[in-house]
Amino acid sequence: MALLDDVRSALATVIDPEIRQPITDLGMVRSVEVDAGVARVGIDLTIAACPMRDTLSAQVRAAVEAVAGVDEVVVELGAMSDSQRAQLRNQLRGSGPANPFAESTTQVIAVASGKGGVGKSSVTANLAVALAAEHRVGVIDADVHGFSIPRMLGAEQMPTKVDNMLLPPVVHGVKVVSIGMFVPPGQPVVWRGPRGHRALQQFLSDVFWGDLDVLLLDLPPGTGDIAISVAELLPTSRLLVVTTPQAAAAEVAERAGALAAHTHQSVVGVLENMSWLDLPDGTRLEVFGSGGGQQVADRLSQTLGTDVPLLGQVPIDMALREAGDAGTPVTISAPQAPAAVALTEVASTLMG
């Protein structure tokens, strides 16, 4: 009996990789038997085709093998019944609000830009993994037509469906969801505005996010339907405006930030991307000019009547592009790279 209790205690240390709670609390441990040093553990996965089945099985095996007196571990995987899944869904979501972020202590930051091509998605992905080193982080790819977050974070699996609730994939410590997870490769999303609004609602209400410290949203460029929907559904959200140093880009980015005056949001700051290229001789080549980020910060401060700081300047960095293409953001794949250092500093400022 003592050995059986030790095995059960060991199982309580196994954390479900999607829900981030002990499997014993989630009703996933179906049975535990110990006989002559052989431990047989029955585990009910949320669904039979759970994408994390191998990971969870390995974690269970490792935890039980570490128990003194256990010589062999047999893990028998099964799947929850419909009633078990419904019970789990009620346990996780209960009778809480449809939008868990409507009244929440989670910091919600919407990464915005006036135009495309300024690196907004790259900024979002890198800030997310930098923040995940110390915080519980979620990302919503709200750019339903031009989604790129799954590629940049290396999120290849679909959310797991439990009853009518979705468990978001966890990559690099970040929970993430995107319409790109539901669309075949190469297929466009041909939607008008109302469907995008509904998709955003579902990402907020149907996805189990758990207790997050910060939720980042990668917005589409401009001040269209999704930007307005974010302000409506997440009234406490703050905008992080991304621009390049180029005057033309700065003028458009200013309009994206000025949206806050109409939606009663605040602007947490401005981030200038592609600020310069470091040359071998130690000098800097300002490919897109200079001053655009500070220009946006100064003008938004005047427009909104509050201080809008320039949070940082991110240099052009080959490592940043390569890491994004590989699905391992530069802030974790090459943390000493100039772009990684700058983005990590901005992440620290956001939660300061």
CSV table of C-alpha atoms in Angstrom, one decimal:
chain,number,residue,atom,x,y,z
A,1,MET,CA,0.0,0.0,0.0
A,2,ALA,CA,2.9,2.4,0.8
A,3,LEU,CA,4.4,1.8,-2.7
A,4,LEU,CA,1.0,2.3,-4.3
A,5,ASP,CA,0.6,5.6,-2.5
A,6,ASP,CA,4.1,6.6,-3.6
A,7,VAL,CA,3.2,5.9,-7.2
A,8,ARG,CA,0.0,8.0,-6.9
A,9,SER,CA,2.0,10.8,-5.4
A,10,ALA,CA,4.5,10.6,-8.3
A,11,LEU,CA,1.6,10.8,-10.8
A,12,ALA,CA,0.4,14.0,-9.1
A,13,THR,CA,3.6,15.6,-10.3
A,14,VAL,CA,2.8,15.0,-14.0
A,15,ILE,CA,1.4,18.1,-15.6
A,16,ASP,CA,-0.8,17.8,-18.7
A,17,PRO,CA,1.2,19.6,-21.5
A,18,GLU,CA,-1.9,21.3,-22.9
A,19,ILE,CA,-4.0,22.1,-19.9
A,20,ARG,CA,-1.1,22.7,-17.6
A,21,GLN,CA,-2.6,21.0,-14.5
A,22,PRO,CA,-1.8,17.8,-12.8
A,23,ILE,CA,-3.3,14.7,-14.5
A,24,THR,CA,-4.6,13.5,-11.2
A,25,ASP,CA,-6.7,16.6,-10.8
A,26,LEU,CA,-8.0,16.3,-14.3
A,27,GLY,CA,-9.4,12.7,-13.9
A,28,MET,CA,-7.0,11.3,-16.4
A,29,VAL,CA,-5.6,8.6,-14.2
A,30,ARG,CA,-7.9,5.6,-14.8
A,31,SER,CA,-6.1,3.0,-12.7
A,32,VAL,CA,-2.9,2.3,-10.8
A,33,GLU,CA,-1.7,-1.2,-9.9
A,34,VAL,CA,1.6,-2.3,-8.4
A,35,ASP,CA,2.6,-6.0,-8.2
A,36,ALA,CA,6.1,-7.4,-7.6
A,37,GLY,CA,7.8,-4.1,-8.6
A,38,VAL,CA,5.7,-3.7,-11.8
A,39,ALA,CA,3.6,-0.6,-11.9
A,40,ARG,CA,0.6,-0.5,-14.4
A,41,VAL,CA,-0.8,2.9,-14.9
A,42,GLY,CA,-4.0,3.5,-17.0
A,43,ILE,CA,-4.3,7.0,-18.5
A,44,ASP,CA,-7.3,8.3,-20.2
A,45,LEU,CA,-6.3,10.9,-22.8
A,46,THR,CA,-8.8,13.7,-23.6
A,47,ILE,CA,-9.1,12.2,-27.1
A,48,ALA,CA,-7.7,9.0,-28.6
A,49,ALA,CA,-5.7,11.0,-31.2
A,50,CYS,CA,-4.3,13.4,-28.6
A,51,PRO,CA,-1.2,15.0,-30.3
A,52,MET,CA,0.6,15.0,-26.9
A,53,ARG,CA,0.0,11.2,-26.2
A,54,ASP,CA,3.7,10.3,-26.6
A,55,THR,CA,4.9,13.2,-24.5
A,56,LEU,CA,2.4,12.5,-21.7
A,57,SER,CA,3.2,8.8,-21.8
A,58,ALA,CA,6.9,9.5,-21.4
A,59,GLN,CA,6.3,11.9,-18.5
A,60,VAL,CA,4.2,9.3,-16.7
A,61,ARG,CA,6.8,6.6,-17.2
A,62,ALA,CA,9.6,8.9,-16.0
A,63,ALA,CA,7.7,10.0,-12.9
A,64,VAL,CA,6.8,6.4,-11.8
A,65,GLU,CA,10.2,5.0,-12.7
A,66,ALA,CA,11.7,7.4,-10.2
A,67,VAL,CA,9.7,5.8,-7.3
A,68,ALA,CA,11.9,3.6,-5.1
A,69,GLY,CA,10.7,0.0,-5.4
A,70,VAL,CA,9.4,0.3,-8.9
A,71,ASP,CA,11.4,-1.9,-11.4
A,72,GLU,CA,9.1,-1.7,-14.4
A,73,VAL,CA,6.4,0.7,-15.7
A,74,VAL,CA,3.6,-0.2,-18.0
A,75,VAL,CA,1.5,2.7,-19.3
A,76,GLU,CA,-1.8,1.8,-20.8
A,77,LEU,CA,-3.4,4.7,-22.8
A,78,GLY,CA,-7.1,5.0,-23.3
A,79,ALA,CA,-9.5,7.9,-24.1
A,80,MET,CA,-12.1,9.7,-22.1
A,81,SER,CA,-15.7,9.0,-22.7
A,82,ASP,CA,-18.1,11.7,-23.8
A,83,SER,CA,-19.4,12.2,-20.3
A,84,GLN,CA,-15.8,12.4,-18.9
A,85,ARG,CA,-14.9,15.1,-21.5
A,86,ALA,CA,-18.1,17.0,-20.6
A,87,GLN,CA,-17.2,16.8,-16.9
A,88,LEU,CA,-13.6,18.0,-17.6
A,89,ARG,CA,-15.0,20.9,-19.7
A,90,ASN,CA,-17.3,21.9,-16.8
A,91,GLN,CA,-14.4,21.6,-14.4
A,92,LEU,CA,-12.2,23.8,-16.4
A,93,ARG,CA,-14.7,26.4,-17.6
A,94,GLY,CA,-17.5,26.1,-15.0
A,95,SER,CA,-20.1,28.8,-15.3
A,96,GLY,CA,-17.6,31.6,-15.9
A,97,PRO,CA,-18.1,34.4,-18.4
A,98,ALA,CA,-18.2,33.6,-22.1
A,99,ASN,CA,-15.2,35.9,-22.6
A,100,PRO,CA,-12.8,35.2,-19.7
A,101,PHE,CA,-10.7,38.3,-20.4
A,102,ALA,CA,-13.6,40.7,-20.1
A,103,GLU,CA,-13.0,41.1,-16.4
A,104,SER,CA,-9.5,39.7,-15.8
A,105,THR,CA,-6.2,40.6,-14.3
A,106,THR,CA,-4.5,39.3,-17.5
A,107,GLN,CA,-2.6,42.0,-19.3
A,108,VAL,CA,-3.9,42.1,-22.9
A,109,ILE,CA,-1.6,43.7,-25.5
A,110,ALA,CA,-2.6,44.1,-29.1
A,111,VAL,CA,0.3,44.4,-31.4
A,112,ALA,CA,-0.7,46.9,-34.2
A,113,SER,CA,0.7,48.5,-37.3
A,114,GLY,CA,-0.5,50.9,-39.9
A,115,LYS,CA,0.7,48.8,-42.8
A,116,GLY,CA,2.0,45.4,-43.5
A,117,GLY,CA,5.6,44.4,-43.9
A,118,VAL,CA,6.9,46.2,-40.8
A,119,GLY,CA,7.5,42.9,-38.8
A,120,LYS,CA,4.5,43.0,-36.5
A,121,SER,CA,4.1,39.3,-36.4
A,122,SER,CA,7.8,38.7,-35.9
A,123,VAL,CA,7.7,41.1,-33.0
A,124,THR,CA,4.6,39.4,-31.5
A,125,ALA,CA,6.2,35.9,-31.7
A,126,ASN,CA,9.5,37.0,-30.1
A,127,LEU,CA,7.9,39.0,-27.4
A,128,ALA,CA,5.7,36.0,-26.5
A,129,VAL,CA,8.6,33.5,-26.1
A,130,ALA,CA,10.7,36.1,-24.2
A,131,LEU,CA,7.8,36.8,-21.8
A,132,ALA,CA,7.2,33.0,-21.4
A,133,ALA,CA,10.5,32.7,-19.6
A,134,GLU,CA,8.9,34.1,-16.5
A,135,HIS,CA,5.2,34.5,-17.2
A,136,ARG,CA,2.2,32.5,-18.4
A,137,VAL,CA,1.6,33.7,-22.0
A,138,GLY,CA,-1.0,33.3,-24.7
A,139,VAL,CA,-1.1,34.5,-28.3
A,140,ILE,CA,-4.1,35.0,-30.6
A,141,ASP,CA,-3.2,35.4,-34.2
A,142,ALA,CA,-6.0,37.9,-35.0
A,143,ASP,CA,-4.8,38.5,-38.6
A,144,VAL,CA,-7.3,36.0,-40.1
A,145,HIS,CA,-6.4,36.8,-43.7
A,146,GLY,CA,-2.6,37.1,-43.4
A,147,PHE,CA,-1.8,34.7,-40.5
A,148,SER,CA,1.8,33.9,-39.9
A,149,ILE,CA,2.1,33.2,-36.2
A,150,PRO,CA,1.9,29.4,-36.6
A,151,ARG,CA,5.0,29.4,-38.9
A,152,MET,CA,7.0,31.8,-36.7
A,153,LEU,CA,6.3,29.9,-33.5
A,154,GLY,CA,6.6,26.5,-35.1
A,155,ALA,CA,3.0,25.6,-34.1
A,156,GLU,CA,2.2,22.6,-36.3
A,157,GLN,CA,-0.6,20.9,-34.5
A,158,MET,CA,-4.3,21.7,-34.3
A,159,PRO,CA,-6.0,22.6,-31.0
A,160,THR,CA,-7.4,19.5,-29.2
A,161,LYS,CA,-11.2,19.5,-28.9
A,162,VAL,CA,-12.7,18.5,-25.5
A,163,ASP,CA,-16.5,18.6,-25.8
A,164,ASN,CA,-17.1,22.1,-27.2
A,165,MET,CA,-13.9,23.5,-25.8
A,166,LEU,CA,-10.5,23.8,-27.6
A,167,LEU,CA,-7.1,23.3,-25.9
A,168,PRO,CA,-4.6,25.5,-27.6
A,169,PRO,CA,-1.2,24.0,-28.6
A,170,VAL,CA,1.7,25.0,-26.4
A,171,VAL,CA,5.0,25.9,-28.2
A,172,HIS,CA,8.1,27.3,-26.5
A,173,GLY,CA,6.0,27.7,-23.4
A,174,VAL,CA,3.3,29.8,-25.2
A,175,LYS,CA,-0.3,28.9,-25.7
A,176,VAL,CA,-1.3,29.9,-29.3
A,177,VAL,CA,-4.3,29.7,-31.6
A,178,SER,CA,-4.7,30.9,-35.2
A,179,ILE,CA,-7.2,30.4,-38.0
A,180,GLY,CA,-4.1,29.1,-39.8
A,181,MET,CA,-4.4,25.9,-37.7
A,182,PHE,CA,-7.8,25.1,-39.3
A,183,VAL,CA,-7.0,26.0,-43.0
A,184,PRO,CA,-5.2,23.7,-45.4
A,185,PRO,CA,-1.8,24.9,-46.6
A,186,GLY,CA,-2.0,27.5,-49.4
A,187,GLN,CA,-5.8,28.0,-49.0
A,188,PRO,CA,-6.9,31.7,-48.5
A,189,VAL,CA,-9.5,32.8,-46.0
A,190,VAL,CA,-12.2,34.5,-48.0
A,191,TRP,CA,-14.3,36.1,-45.3
A,192,ARG,CA,-16.0,39.4,-44.9
A,193,GLY,CA,-15.7,41.4,-41.6
A,194,PRO,CA,-18.5,39.7,-39.5
A,195,ARG,CA,-16.9,36.3,-39.9
A,196,GLY,CA,-13.6,37.6,-38.7
A,197,HIS,CA,-15.3,39.1,-35.6
A,198,ARG,CA,-17.0,35.8,-34.9
A,199,ALA,CA,-13.7,34.0,-35.2
A,200,LEU,CA,-12.1,36.3,-32.7
A,201,GLN,CA,-15.1,35.8,-30.3
A,202,GLN,CA,-14.5,32.0,-30.5
A,203,PHE,CA,-10.8,32.3,-29.9
A,204,LEU,CA,-11.7,34.1,-26.7
A,205,SER,CA,-14.7,32.1,-25.5
A,206,ASP,CA,-14.2,28.6,-26.9
A,207,VAL,CA,-10.4,28.2,-26.2
A,208,PHE,CA,-9.3,27.2,-22.7
A,209,TRP,CA,-6.5,29.6,-21.9
A,210,GLY,CA,-6.3,29.0,-18.1
A,211,ASP,CA,-4.8,31.7,-16.0
A,212,LEU,CA,-2.6,33.9,-18.2
A,213,ASP,CA,-0.4,36.7,-17.1
A,214,VAL,CA,-0.4,38.2,-20.5
A,215,LEU,CA,-2.3,37.7,-23.8
A,216,LEU,CA,-0.8,39.0,-27.0
A,217,LEU,CA,-2.8,39.6,-30.1
A,218,ASP,CA,-1.2,39.9,-33.5
A,219,LEU,CA,-3.6,42.3,-35.3
A,220,PRO,CA,-4.0,42.8,-39.0
A,221,PRO,CA,-2.5,46.0,-40.3
A,222,GLY,CA,-4.7,49.1,-40.3
A,223,THR,CA,-7.7,50.2,-38.4
A,224,GLY,CA,-10.4,47.9,-39.9
A,225,ASP,CA,-12.9,45.5,-38.5
A,226,ILE,CA,-10.7,43.3,-36.4
A,227,ALA,CA,-9.0,46.2,-34.6
A,228,ILE,CA,-12.4,47.6,-33.7
A,229,SER,CA,-13.6,44.1,-32.6
A,230,VAL,CA,-10.6,43.8,-30.3
A,231,ALA,CA,-11.5,47.1,-28.7
A,232,GLU,CA,-15.1,46.0,-28.2
A,233,LEU,CA,-14.3,42.5,-26.9
A,234,LEU,CA,-11.2,43.4,-24.9
A,235,PRO,CA,-11.9,46.9,-23.6
A,236,THR,CA,-8.9,46.8,-21.2
A,237,SER,CA,-6.4,45.9,-24.0
A,238,ARG,CA,-3.5,48.2,-24.7
A,239,LEU,CA,-1.9,48.8,-28.1
A,240,LEU,CA,1.7,48.3,-29.0
A,241,VAL,CA,2.4,50.1,-32.2
A,242,VAL,CA,5.1,48.7,-34.6
A,243,THR,CA,6.7,50.9,-37.3
A,244,THR,CA,9.8,51.2,-39.3
A,245,PRO,CA,12.0,54.3,-39.3
A,246,GLN,CA,10.7,55.4,-42.7
A,247,ALA,CA,8.6,58.5,-42.6
A,248,ALA,CA,5.9,57.1,-44.8
A,249,ALA,CA,5.5,54.0,-42.6
A,250,ALA,CA,5.5,56.2,-39.5
A,251,GLU,CA,2.6,58.4,-40.8
A,252,VAL,CA,0.5,55.3,-41.3
A,253,ALA,CA,1.5,53.8,-37.9
A,254,GLU,CA,0.4,57.0,-36.2
A,255,ARG,CA,-3.1,56.4,-37.5
A,256,ALA,CA,-3.1,52.9,-36.1
A,257,GLY,CA,-2.2,54.2,-32.6
A,258,ALA,CA,-4.6,57.1,-32.8
A,259,LEU,CA,-7.4,54.6,-33.0
A,260,ALA,CA,-7.1,54.4,-29.2
A,261,ALA,CA,-8.6,57.8,-28.9
A,262,HIS,CA,-11.9,56.5,-30.5
A,263,THR,CA,-11.9,53.1,-28.8
A,264,HIS,CA,-10.9,54.3,-25.3
A,265,GLN,CA,-7.9,52.0,-25.3
A,266,SER,CA,-4.4,53.1,-24.2
A,267,VAL,CA,-1.1,52.8,-26.1
A,268,VAL,CA,1.6,51.0,-24.1
A,269,GLY,CA,4.3,52.3,-26.5
A,270,VAL,CA,5.9,52.3,-29.9
A,271,LEU,CA,8.5,49.8,-31.2
A,272,GLU,CA,10.7,50.7,-34.1
A,273,ASN,CA,11.7,47.7,-36.2
A,274,MET,CA,14.4,47.5,-38.9
A,275,SER,CA,16.1,50.5,-37.4
A,276,TRP,CA,19.5,50.0,-38.9
A,277,LEU,CA,21.9,47.4,-40.2
A,278,ASP,CA,25.2,46.8,-38.3
A,279,LEU,CA,28.1,46.8,-40.8
A,280,PRO,CA,31.3,44.8,-40.4
A,281,ASP,CA,33.3,48.0,-39.8
A,282,GLY,CA,31.1,48.9,-36.8
A,283,THR,CA,29.1,51.6,-38.4
A,284,ARG,CA,25.3,51.5,-38.9
A,285,LEU,CA,23.5,51.7,-42.2
A,286,GLU,CA,20.0,53.2,-41.8
A,287,VAL,CA,18.4,51.4,-44.7
A,288,PHE,CA,14.9,52.9,-44.0
A,289,GLY,CA,16.0,56.3,-42.7
A,290,SER,CA,15.8,57.3,-39.1
A,291,GLY,CA,13.5,58.8,-36.5
A,292,GLY,CA,10.2,57.2,-37.5
A,293,GLY,CA,9.6,55.5,-34.2
A,294,GLN,CA,10.3,58.6,-32.1
A,295,GLN,CA,8.1,60.6,-34.5
A,296,VAL,CA,5.1,58.2,-33.9
A,297,ALA,CA,5.7,58.2,-30.1
A,298,ASP,CA,5.8,62.0,-30.0
A,299,ARG,CA,2.7,62.6,-32.2
A,300,LEU,CA,0.7,59.9,-30.3
A,301,SER,CA,1.6,61.6,-27.0
A,302,GLN,CA,0.1,64.8,-28.3
A,303,THR,CA,-2.9,63.2,-29.9
A,304,LEU,CA,-3.8,61.1,-26.8
A,305,GLY,CA,-2.7,63.6,-24.2
A,306,THR,CA,-0.5,61.0,-22.4
A,307,ASP,CA,3.1,59.9,-22.5
A,308,VAL,CA,3.6,57.3,-25.3
A,309,PRO,CA,7.2,56.1,-25.0
A,310,LEU,CA,9.4,54.6,-27.7
A,311,LEU,CA,10.0,51.3,-26.1
A,312,GLY,CA,12.9,50.1,-28.3
A,313,GLN,CA,14.6,49.9,-31.6
A,314,VAL,CA,15.2,46.6,-33.2
A,315,PRO,CA,18.0,46.4,-35.8
A,316,ILE,CA,17.9,44.5,-39.1
A,317,ASP,CA,19.3,41.0,-38.1
A,318,MET,CA,19.6,38.0,-40.4
A,319,ALA,CA,19.2,35.8,-37.3
A,320,LEU,CA,15.8,37.2,-36.7
A,321,ARG,CA,14.6,36.3,-40.2
A,322,GLU,CA,16.1,32.8,-40.1
A,323,ALA,CA,14.7,32.0,-36.7
A,324,GLY,CA,11.2,33.1,-37.8
A,325,ASP,CA,11.3,30.9,-40.9
A,326,ALA,CA,12.5,27.9,-38.7
A,327,GLY,CA,9.7,28.4,-36.1
A,328,THR,CA,12.1,29.0,-33.2
A,329,PRO,CA,12.1,32.8,-32.4
A,330,VAL,CA,15.4,34.4,-32.1
A,331,THR,CA,14.9,35.4,-28.5
A,332,ILE,CA,15.3,31.7,-27.6
A,333,SER,CA,17.3,30.4,-30.5
A,334,ALA,CA,20.0,33.1,-30.5
A,335,PRO,CA,19.4,35.3,-27.4
A,336,GLN,CA,22.7,37.2,-27.8
A,337,ALA,CA,21.8,38.3,-31.4
A,338,PRO,CA,21.3,42.1,-31.5
A,339,ALA,CA,17.6,41.8,-32.4
A,340,ALA,CA,17.0,39.3,-29.6
A,341,VAL,CA,18.6,41.5,-27.1
A,342,ALA,CA,16.4,44.5,-28.1
A,343,LEU,CA,13.2,42.5,-28.1
A,344,THR,CA,13.9,40.9,-24.8
A,345,GLU,CA,14.5,44.4,-23.3
A,346,VAL,CA,11.1,45.5,-24.7
A,347,ALA,CA,9.4,42.4,-23.2
A,348,SER,CA,10.8,43.2,-19.8
A,349,THR,CA,9.5,46.8,-20.1
A,350,LEU,CA,6.0,45.6,-21.0
A,351,MET,CA,5.6,43.7,-17.7
A,352,GLY,CA,7.5,46.2,-15.6
